[in-house]
Amino acid sequence: MGRLEGQVALVTGGGDGIGRAVVERYVREGAKVVVLERDKELAKAIEDAYPEPVAAVVGDVRDPATHVTATRCALDMFGRLDVYVGNVGVYDYGAKLDDLELAQLPGNFHELFTTNVLGYLLGVRAASSALRHRRGSIILTSSSSGTYAGGGGALYVASKHAVVGLVRQLAYEFAPDVRVNGIAPGATRTGLTGVTGLGGDRHLREETGMLDSIAKTIPLGFVSEPEHHTGLYVALACAADTGFVTGAVFPSDGGLEVRGRRAARSTGEATP
Ligand SMILES: NC(=O)c1ccc[n+]([C@@H]2O[C@H](COP(=O)([O-])OP(=O)(O)OC[C@H]3O[C@@H](n4cnc5c(N)ncnc54)[C@H](O)[C@@H]3O)[C@@H](O)[C@H]2O)c1
């Protein structure tokens, strides 16, 4: 028996990166999963890979109607909704405020915040009564940028701090029916892309120089793969394991809290 046997989950951005790894792990744990994904080919690929337990809805998280369709898909195809994973996010590739064109800033802000923050609000709102009915679990992907400065620019870091605020407020509003928690990954080798004009044509996994230099700042010494985070998504979905946990955000970031000089692996001594 998998830990999510008989459960039904909805994962946004489940076509690639962390979302896809969560979908694959949920399926292995026995869940049925609805994937909400903007990219038609990625949506088809995940559905083709798991034709029985996965149903994909193509749509954009900035569109309220898309979320209604995705929740309805879970209820119509699989009969219920137990777990909601809000996961779609876009990056700003570390753009500093002074480097942003004043006239472009409202557009940059709008695209990033409607995707990273409004997208979660819309998804939770559309799914809330189905989740309350099942006394389910909501999991939102934040970031190490929800705690620390310097892992992105002002737009991205502020949006991920906002996700931490959503976790707290929604945990308050949804108790005692639905648990609401967050996961805060650190740097992960994915296709993470930026908003238009701020890395909109870049994909993090192709930025090898950037990833190599990030790895040097991480106490564990490497950039994570999407699979490194999936155990937390399973645990927070599973009431038997985390039934007394709500309003919490769990880091999965290689130990940034003990950032500073990382110990040399062989000697355990501080590196220069
Ligand atoms: N990669 C990292 O280093 C990292 C670190 C911390 C947090 N995160 C967060 O993890 C989450 C997932 O990011 P990822 O790195 O897996 O990125 P990714 O780009 O690999 O995956 C995101 C998926 O969402 C889809 N998507 C993008 N915009 C969409 C939209 N408007 N509507 C519907 N689908 C859309 C993409 O097509 C893609 O399949 C994001 O919230 C991101 O901020 C990523």
PDB file of C-alpha atoms and ligand atoms in Angstrom, residues 12-20 36-39 42 59-62 66 86-91 115-116 120 141-145 156 160 183-193 203-205 211 223-224 226 229 233, ligand 1:
ATOM      1  CA  THR A  12      -0.520  22.942 -10.674  1.00  0.00           C
ATOM      2  CA  GLY A  13       2.502  23.094 -12.966  1.00  0.00           C
ATOM      3  CA  GLY A  14       2.688  19.307 -12.877  1.00  0.00           C
ATOM      4  CA  GLY A  15       4.102  19.070 -16.400  1.00  0.00           C
ATOM      5  CA  ASP A  16       7.720  19.794 -15.504  1.00  0.00           C
ATOM      6  CA  GLY A  17      10.184  20.420 -12.688  1.00  0.00           C
ATOM      7  CA  ILE A  18       9.160  20.049  -9.056  1.00  0.00           C
ATOM      8  CA  GLY A  19       5.470  19.672  -9.974  1.00  0.00           C
ATOM      9  CA  ARG A  20       6.117  16.752 -12.312  1.00  0.00           C
ATOM     10  CA  LEU A  36      -3.116  21.822 -14.270  1.00  0.00           C
ATOM     11  CA  GLU A  37      -0.497  22.862 -16.823  1.00  0.00           C
ATOM     12  CA  ARG A  38      -0.154  25.710 -19.309  1.00  0.00           C
ATOM     13  CA  ASP A  39       2.059  23.878 -21.810  1.00  0.00           C
ATOM     14  CA  LEU A  42       3.934  18.827 -21.221  1.00  0.00           C
ATOM     15  CA  GLY A  59      -4.822  26.213 -18.719  1.00  0.00           C
ATOM     16  CA  ASP A  60      -3.171  29.219 -17.150  1.00  0.00           C
ATOM     17  CA  VAL A  61      -3.214  29.664 -13.352  1.00  0.00           C
ATOM     18  CA  ARG A  62      -3.972  33.370 -13.834  1.00  0.00           C
ATOM     19  CA  THR A  66      -9.206  27.205 -15.400  1.00  0.00           C
ATOM     20  CA  GLY A  86      -0.244  25.059  -5.639  1.00  0.00           C
ATOM     21  CA  ASN A  87       3.111  24.994  -7.363  1.00  0.00           C
ATOM     22  CA  VAL A  88       3.319  27.192 -10.485  1.00  0.00           C
ATOM     23  CA  GLY A  89       5.860  29.955 -10.183  1.00  0.00           C
ATOM     24  CA  VAL A  90       7.972  32.154 -12.439  1.00  0.00           C
ATOM     25  CA  TYR A  91      11.282  33.792 -11.649  1.00  0.00           C
ATOM     26  CA  THR A 115       1.281  33.919 -11.482  1.00  0.00           C
ATOM     27  CA  ASN A 116       3.041  33.358  -8.135  1.00  0.00           C
ATOM     28  CA  TYR A 120      -2.479  30.180  -5.582  1.00  0.00           C
ATOM     29  CA  THR A 141       5.378  25.742  -3.018  1.00  0.00           C
ATOM     30  CA  SER A 142       7.203  28.754  -1.619  1.00  0.00           C
ATOM     31  CA  SER A 143      11.002  29.005  -1.860  1.00  0.00           C
ATOM     32  CA  SER A 144      14.103  29.750   0.155  1.00  0.00           C
ATOM     33  CA  SER A 145      13.309  33.224  -1.251  1.00  0.00           C
ATOM     34  CA  TYR A 156      10.431  37.156  -6.878  1.00  0.00           C
ATOM     35  CA  LYS A 160       7.610  34.125  -2.201  1.00  0.00           C
ATOM     36  CA  ILE A 183       7.418  23.799   1.223  1.00  0.00           C
ATOM     37  CA  ALA A 184      10.378  26.055   0.582  1.00  0.00           C
ATOM     38  CA  PRO A 185      12.796  24.499  -1.892  1.00  0.00           C
ATOM     39  CA  GLY A 186      16.214  25.949  -2.486  1.00  0.00           C
ATOM     40  CA  ALA A 187      17.942  25.942  -5.872  1.00  0.00           C
ATOM     41  CA  THR A 188      16.635  23.069  -7.984  1.00  0.00           C
ATOM     42  CA  ARG A 189      17.649  21.907 -11.468  1.00  0.00           C
ATOM     43  CA  THR A 190      14.379  22.599 -13.343  1.00  0.00           C
ATOM     44  CA  GLY A 191      13.127  24.480 -16.354  1.00  0.00           C
ATOM     45  CA  LEU A 192      12.151  27.464 -14.160  1.00  0.00           C
ATOM     46  CA  THR A 193      11.681  30.430 -16.446  1.00  0.00           C
ATOM     47  CA  HIS A 203      15.496  27.888 -18.240  1.00  0.00           C
ATOM     48  CA  LEU A 204      17.351  27.399 -14.971  1.00  0.00           C
ATOM     49  CA  ARG A 205      18.570  23.872 -15.794  1.00  0.00           C
ATOM     50  CA  LEU A 211      23.993  26.605 -10.888  1.00  0.00           C
ATOM     51  CA  VAL A 223      21.952  22.009  -6.299  1.00  0.00           C
ATOM     52  CA  SER A 224      18.944  19.761  -5.747  1.00  0.00           C
ATOM     53  CA  PRO A 226      13.135  17.968  -8.136  1.00  0.00           C
ATOM     54  CA  HIS A 229      11.647  17.606  -2.320  1.00  0.00           C
ATOM     55  CA  TYR A 233       4.920  16.756  -0.361  1.00  0.00           C
TER      56      TYR A 233
HETATM   57  N1  LIG B   1      13.811  25.683  -9.507  1.00  0.00           N
HETATM   58  C1  LIG B   1      14.178  26.297  -8.385  1.00  0.00           C
HETATM   59  O1  LIG B   1      15.367  26.548  -8.132  1.00  0.00           O
HETATM   60  C2  LIG B   1      13.124  26.674  -7.364  1.00  0.00           C
HETATM   61  C3  LIG B   1      13.560  27.025  -6.074  1.00  0.00           C
HETATM   62  C4  LIG B   1      12.610  27.391  -5.131  1.00  0.00           C
HETATM   63  C5  LIG B   1      11.264  27.396  -5.449  1.00  0.00           C
HETATM   64  N2  LIG B   1      10.874  27.055  -6.702  1.00  0.00           N
HETATM   65  C6  LIG B   1       9.446  27.104  -6.992  1.00  0.00           C
HETATM   66  O2  LIG B   1       9.005  25.817  -7.399  1.00  0.00           O
HETATM   67  C7  LIG B   1       7.816  25.969  -8.174  1.00  0.00           C
HETATM   68  C8  LIG B   1       7.944  25.114  -9.420  1.00  0.00           C
HETATM   69  O3  LIG B   1       8.999  25.629 -10.209  1.00  0.00           O
HETATM   70  P1  LIG B   1       9.997  24.721 -11.063  1.00  0.00           P
HETATM   71  O4  LIG B   1      11.358  25.158 -10.718  1.00  0.00           O
HETATM   72  O5  LIG B   1       9.612  23.310 -10.969  1.00  0.00           O
HETATM   73  O6  LIG B   1       9.679  25.344 -12.512  1.00  0.00           O
HETATM   74  P2  LIG B   1       9.336  24.644 -13.911  1.00  0.00           P
HETATM   75  O7  LIG B   1       9.291  25.768 -14.876  1.00  0.00           O
HETATM   76  O8  LIG B   1      10.256  23.493 -14.163  1.00  0.00           O
HETATM   77  O9  LIG B   1       7.875  24.054 -13.689  1.00  0.00           O
HETATM   78  C9  LIG B   1       6.758  24.904 -13.655  1.00  0.00           C
HETATM   79  C10 LIG B   1       5.634  24.320 -14.486  1.00  0.00           C
HETATM   80  O10 LIG B   1       4.537  25.245 -14.449  1.00  0.00           O
HETATM   81  C11 LIG B   1       4.077  25.502 -15.765  1.00  0.00           C
HETATM   82  N3  LIG B   1       3.566  26.882 -15.806  1.00  0.00           N
HETATM   83  C12 LIG B   1       4.295  28.029 -15.822  1.00  0.00           C
HETATM   84  N4  LIG B   1       3.494  29.091 -15.829  1.00  0.00           N
HETATM   85  C13 LIG B   1       2.221  28.616 -15.810  1.00  0.00           C
HETATM   86  C14 LIG B   1       0.944  29.241 -15.778  1.00  0.00           C
HETATM   87  N5  LIG B   1       0.828  30.574 -15.797  1.00  0.00           N
HETATM   88  N6  LIG B   1      -0.153  28.451 -15.721  1.00  0.00           N
HETATM   89  C15 LIG B   1      -0.046  27.093 -15.719  1.00  0.00           C
HETATM   90  N7  LIG B   1       1.144  26.443 -15.752  1.00  0.00           N
HETATM   91  C16 LIG B   1       2.266  27.210 -15.792  1.00  0.00           C
HETATM   92  C17 LIG B   1       5.289  25.316 -16.654  1.00  0.00           C
HETATM   93  O11 LIG B   1       4.900  25.018 -17.997  1.00  0.00           O
HETATM   94  C18 LIG B   1       6.000  24.147 -15.961  1.00  0.00           C
HETATM   95  O12 LIG B   1       5.535  22.895 -16.411  1.00  0.00           O
HETATM   96  C19 LIG B   1       7.664  27.471  -8.426  1.00  0.00           C
HETATM   97  O13 LIG B   1       6.715  28.003  -7.528  1.00  0.00           O
HETATM   98  C20 LIG B   1       9.046  28.013  -8.120  1.00  0.00           C
HETATM   99  O14 LIG B   1       9.011  29.364  -7.737  1.00  0.00           O
HETATM  100  C21 LIG B   1      11.772  26.686  -7.667  1.00  0.00           C
END
